[in-house]
XYZ file of C-alpha atoms in Angstrom:
303
model
C 0.272 0.074 0.141
C 1.352 3.119 -1.352
C 1.046 6.784 0.924
C -0.613 9.657 -1.239
C -0.460 13.217 -0.193
C -2.915 15.474 -1.962
C -3.760 18.634 -2.148
C -7.460 20.600 -2.787
C -8.721 17.097 -1.603
C -11.692 19.044 -0.255
C -12.686 20.766 -3.520
C -14.835 19.759 -6.842
C -12.749 17.004 -7.599
C -10.832 15.986 -5.252
C -12.802 14.584 -3.084
C -13.101 12.042 -5.773
C -9.892 11.467 -6.677
C -9.407 10.362 -2.657
C -12.334 7.689 -2.518
C -9.933 6.865 -6.323
C -7.063 7.045 -4.048
C -8.684 5.147 -1.130
C -10.708 2.407 -3.312
C -7.329 1.383 -4.970
C -6.126 0.129 -1.507
C -3.850 3.446 -0.531
C -3.528 5.715 2.281
C -4.762 9.851 1.672
C -3.159 11.144 3.780
C -4.674 15.328 2.834
C -4.325 18.570 4.138
C -7.280 21.064 5.437
C -7.226 24.297 6.069
C -9.928 22.909 8.712
C -9.582 19.558 9.737
C -12.869 19.711 12.143
C -14.758 20.576 8.653
C -13.758 18.290 6.788
C -17.076 17.046 4.365
C -15.514 12.980 5.085
C -13.866 10.942 6.929
C -12.913 7.398 5.662
C -10.228 4.558 7.004
C -6.642 4.867 6.020
C -7.220 8.654 5.274
C -5.397 10.843 8.004
C -5.522 14.383 8.040
C -2.759 17.501 7.999
C -3.766 21.011 9.575
C -1.929 23.722 7.461
C -2.695 25.446 3.942
C -0.791 25.816 0.341
C 0.820 29.001 1.936
C 2.115 27.420 4.971
C 5.844 25.464 4.336
C 5.476 23.751 7.267
C 2.324 22.576 6.538
C 3.575 21.031 3.490
C 6.631 19.598 4.292
C 4.757 17.519 7.250
C 2.261 16.606 4.619
C 4.449 14.921 1.532
C 7.355 13.558 3.830
C 7.466 9.857 3.873
C 4.362 10.496 1.206
C 4.919 7.763 -2.027
C 3.020 9.583 -3.842
C 2.018 13.364 -3.984
C -1.113 15.170 -5.683
C -1.028 18.634 -6.205
C -4.852 19.508 -7.049
C -5.413 23.395 -6.500
C -6.645 26.044 -8.232
C -8.536 29.760 -8.867
C -10.475 30.604 -10.971
C -11.116 33.785 -9.973
C -8.959 35.846 -8.236
C -9.508 36.827 -4.322
C -7.644 38.980 -1.984
C -4.390 37.403 -1.636
C -5.756 34.239 -3.409
C -3.950 35.094 -6.633
C -2.927 33.670 -9.870
C 0.388 33.890 -8.655
C 0.016 32.740 -5.381
C -2.039 29.977 -5.786
C -0.854 28.841 -9.475
C 3.145 29.592 -9.045
C 3.735 29.636 -5.785
C 1.848 27.338 -4.250
C 3.613 24.194 -7.608
C 6.479 25.329 -6.321
C 6.307 24.861 -2.494
C 4.853 21.658 -3.117
C 7.253 20.545 -5.857
C 10.042 21.353 -3.632
C 9.157 19.831 -0.569
C 8.013 17.188 -2.306
C 11.902 17.148 -4.150
C 13.388 17.095 -0.067
C 10.969 14.674 0.626
C 12.160 12.211 -1.305
C 8.413 11.332 -3.041
C 8.734 9.280 -6.163
C 6.410 10.497 -8.006
C 4.324 14.206 -8.589
C 0.815 14.508 -10.091
C 0.077 18.673 -11.201
C -3.180 19.372 -12.217
C -2.879 21.675 -14.642
C -5.565 22.880 -17.580
C -6.424 22.735 -21.119
C -4.797 25.975 -22.416
C -2.477 26.647 -20.645
C 0.636 28.047 -22.093
C 3.250 31.354 -22.511
C 0.826 33.044 -25.057
C 0.777 36.592 -24.054
C -2.640 36.838 -25.366
C -3.559 34.430 -23.007
C -5.399 34.394 -20.185
C -3.967 35.208 -17.078
C -5.271 31.901 -15.913
C -4.181 30.343 -18.261
C -0.588 32.124 -18.167
C 0.066 30.948 -14.514
C -0.871 27.864 -14.855
C 1.866 27.297 -17.663
C 4.337 29.038 -14.600
C 3.045 26.790 -12.320
C 3.694 23.343 -14.660
C 7.567 25.180 -15.286
C 7.557 25.014 -11.595
C 6.963 21.138 -11.039
C 9.160 20.910 -13.991
C 11.951 22.640 -12.584
C 11.903 20.777 -9.606
C 13.879 17.856 -10.811
C 12.147 15.274 -9.608
C 9.126 12.042 -11.811
C 6.190 14.395 -12.705
C 3.003 13.697 -14.929
C 1.236 17.428 -15.532
C -2.439 16.735 -16.314
C -4.852 18.899 -18.118
C -8.681 18.188 -18.096
C -11.663 18.828 -20.094
C -14.550 20.489 -18.701
C -15.135 18.055 -15.987
C -18.623 16.986 -15.597
C -19.380 16.126 -12.207
C -21.516 16.367 -9.188
C -20.565 20.076 -7.342
C -19.822 21.553 -11.078
C -20.370 25.369 -10.787
C -21.299 25.809 -14.451
C -23.618 22.858 -15.241
C -25.260 23.737 -11.795
C -25.685 27.306 -13.004
C -27.061 26.342 -16.156
C -29.229 24.164 -14.507
C -30.755 26.555 -12.500
C -31.323 28.809 -15.662
C -33.106 26.631 -17.527
C -35.746 26.189 -14.417
C -35.556 29.760 -14.011
C -35.871 32.072 -17.069
C -37.918 31.946 -20.284
C -34.470 31.566 -22.252
C -31.172 30.835 -22.064
C -28.863 33.722 -23.095
C -25.737 32.370 -25.414
C -22.959 34.834 -26.826
C -22.611 35.076 -30.703
C -22.805 31.633 -33.034
C -21.824 29.734 -29.166
C -19.963 26.842 -31.503
C -17.323 26.990 -29.444
C -15.468 23.400 -28.902
C -16.407 21.696 -25.880
C -14.829 18.401 -24.544
C -16.310 17.549 -21.200
C -14.609 14.665 -19.512
C -16.517 12.713 -16.263
C -15.062 13.588 -13.183
C -14.624 9.455 -11.982
C -12.620 9.340 -15.222
C -10.261 12.123 -14.225
C -10.580 10.412 -11.064
C -8.754 7.568 -11.995
C -6.740 9.026 -14.840
C -4.782 10.870 -11.804
C -4.973 7.468 -9.183
C -2.915 5.573 -12.340
C -0.728 8.874 -12.542
C 0.451 8.168 -8.726
C 1.181 4.624 -8.997
C 2.868 5.156 -11.934
C 0.962 3.889 -14.841
C 2.479 6.098 -17.880
C 5.127 7.877 -18.825
C 6.005 10.735 -16.946
C 5.190 14.401 -19.531
C 1.934 16.438 -19.704
C -1.133 14.702 -21.347
C -4.224 16.215 -21.552
C -7.744 14.875 -21.263
C -10.810 14.713 -22.378
C -14.120 12.875 -23.317
C -15.493 11.376 -26.050
C -17.498 13.243 -27.125
C -16.375 16.832 -29.126
C -19.200 19.057 -28.708
C -19.986 22.988 -28.649
C -21.045 24.928 -26.210
C -24.703 25.251 -27.502
C -24.806 21.826 -27.180
C -23.483 21.557 -24.112
C -26.304 23.914 -23.166
C -29.678 22.265 -24.636
C -27.718 19.714 -22.366
C -28.062 20.569 -19.588
C -31.404 22.241 -19.650
C -33.324 18.088 -21.637
C -31.562 16.694 -18.858
C -33.004 18.605 -16.174
C -36.142 18.899 -18.060
C -36.513 22.565 -19.163
C -35.286 22.742 -22.071
C -35.884 26.398 -23.000
C -35.307 28.179 -26.333
C -31.579 30.098 -26.409
C -31.360 33.694 -26.688
C -28.593 34.973 -28.772
C -26.258 37.731 -27.488
C -23.615 39.287 -30.140
C -19.682 38.235 -29.084
C -19.594 41.618 -29.061
C -22.218 42.974 -27.240
C -20.521 40.136 -24.464
C -17.698 41.808 -24.525
C -18.452 44.718 -23.648
C -20.452 43.974 -21.018
C -17.884 41.401 -19.710
C -15.464 43.706 -19.495
C -17.396 46.246 -17.551
C -18.250 43.355 -15.276
C -14.093 43.485 -14.628
C -15.144 46.169 -11.677
C -17.059 43.527 -9.782
C -15.941 41.354 -7.118
C -15.469 37.732 -8.230
C -19.017 36.350 -6.166
C -20.909 38.691 -8.445
C -19.397 39.321 -11.750
C -21.546 37.076 -14.346
C -19.009 36.813 -16.271
C -15.396 38.479 -17.100
C -13.861 39.478 -19.481
C -11.020 36.540 -19.091
C -14.043 34.613 -18.156
C -15.203 35.274 -21.520
C -12.197 34.519 -23.365
C -11.804 30.870 -22.594
C -14.838 30.728 -23.521
C -14.896 31.690 -26.956
C -11.580 30.075 -27.318
C -12.952 26.486 -26.241
C -11.436 23.790 -23.951
C -11.266 20.754 -26.930
C -8.042 18.511 -26.726
C -6.402 17.589 -30.094
C -4.566 15.276 -28.335
C -6.664 13.703 -25.409
C -4.602 10.996 -23.664
C -7.216 9.251 -21.467
C -7.171 6.474 -23.384
C -4.575 5.961 -25.307
C -2.499 6.410 -22.183
C -4.471 5.501 -19.627
C -6.600 3.244 -20.770
C -9.911 4.875 -19.592
C -13.167 3.747 -21.865
C -14.000 7.596 -21.058
C -17.789 8.302 -20.328
C -20.311 10.278 -23.107
C -21.102 13.401 -21.917
C -25.266 12.912 -21.117
C -24.402 10.060 -19.995
C -22.360 11.978 -17.245
C -24.846 14.824 -17.039
C -27.596 12.276 -16.168
C -25.170 11.065 -12.807
C -23.910 14.524 -12.346
C -27.086 15.801 -11.951
C -28.617 13.418 -9.989
C -26.042 13.266 -7.537
C -24.079 9.931 -8.149
C -20.286 9.943 -6.647
C -17.312 9.931 -9.055
C -16.817 5.691 -9.014
C -21.057 5.309 -9.407
C -22.619 2.866 -11.556
């Protein structure tokens, strides 16, 4: 039995990864800001109190671990939780601590679209720099870049599901033909667990589902799944960009969409080099089946 240390274990994806790693017979050591508020307990699970900014807590987390899975990430900056602090400095702290502790393998979560391109969003640029920190640590590593993840707790899916129940029509931007390749959270969890075990070569891999769809198809499928399909209202892309730039001055918690979030949506999140089956041998669940499981509340490993 291996010991796998996990950051971000209580987040959207982290909870399913914890379950998958435990189900495969490994011990899990996770980092938690407030251990008393953990949403789950299980045999084989131990908790290290602390945060990503606490180097001593990170050292305790990874000390003696066979593998580390680093998942912590944010989609919008709030206060001290900036992209640089979380995606770059956090990755550096974890990677260096793993090297010092002699960890055999580091598995790092990035995202489809991560790149250094100056025209990329700050989110994607920070993800690319975080990947660099992992590579420069000089230990065996796997970087996984999932596309949009479908699962219980997905914020965009939950929001669109509510809108289909509340609104007479759903606004979409421009032609809404932005490419997507949604991937089931259970398949993502399996890939991360396998990577921690040493399955597949070291390096960076993108993970997507079997279905390449448009944003319009994504929105319509959610409406059908919740039993309230609504017509779509097309907002001209130029008008959407103008409105999003105005929303940039609002706190992220109340801004409907920011200009950077709109850019990421328009760029799409499909992958031309899907490794989920080629590298990990996982036959990914189709989008509509994954959506049905997500909305009825099945866990990532449900059947």
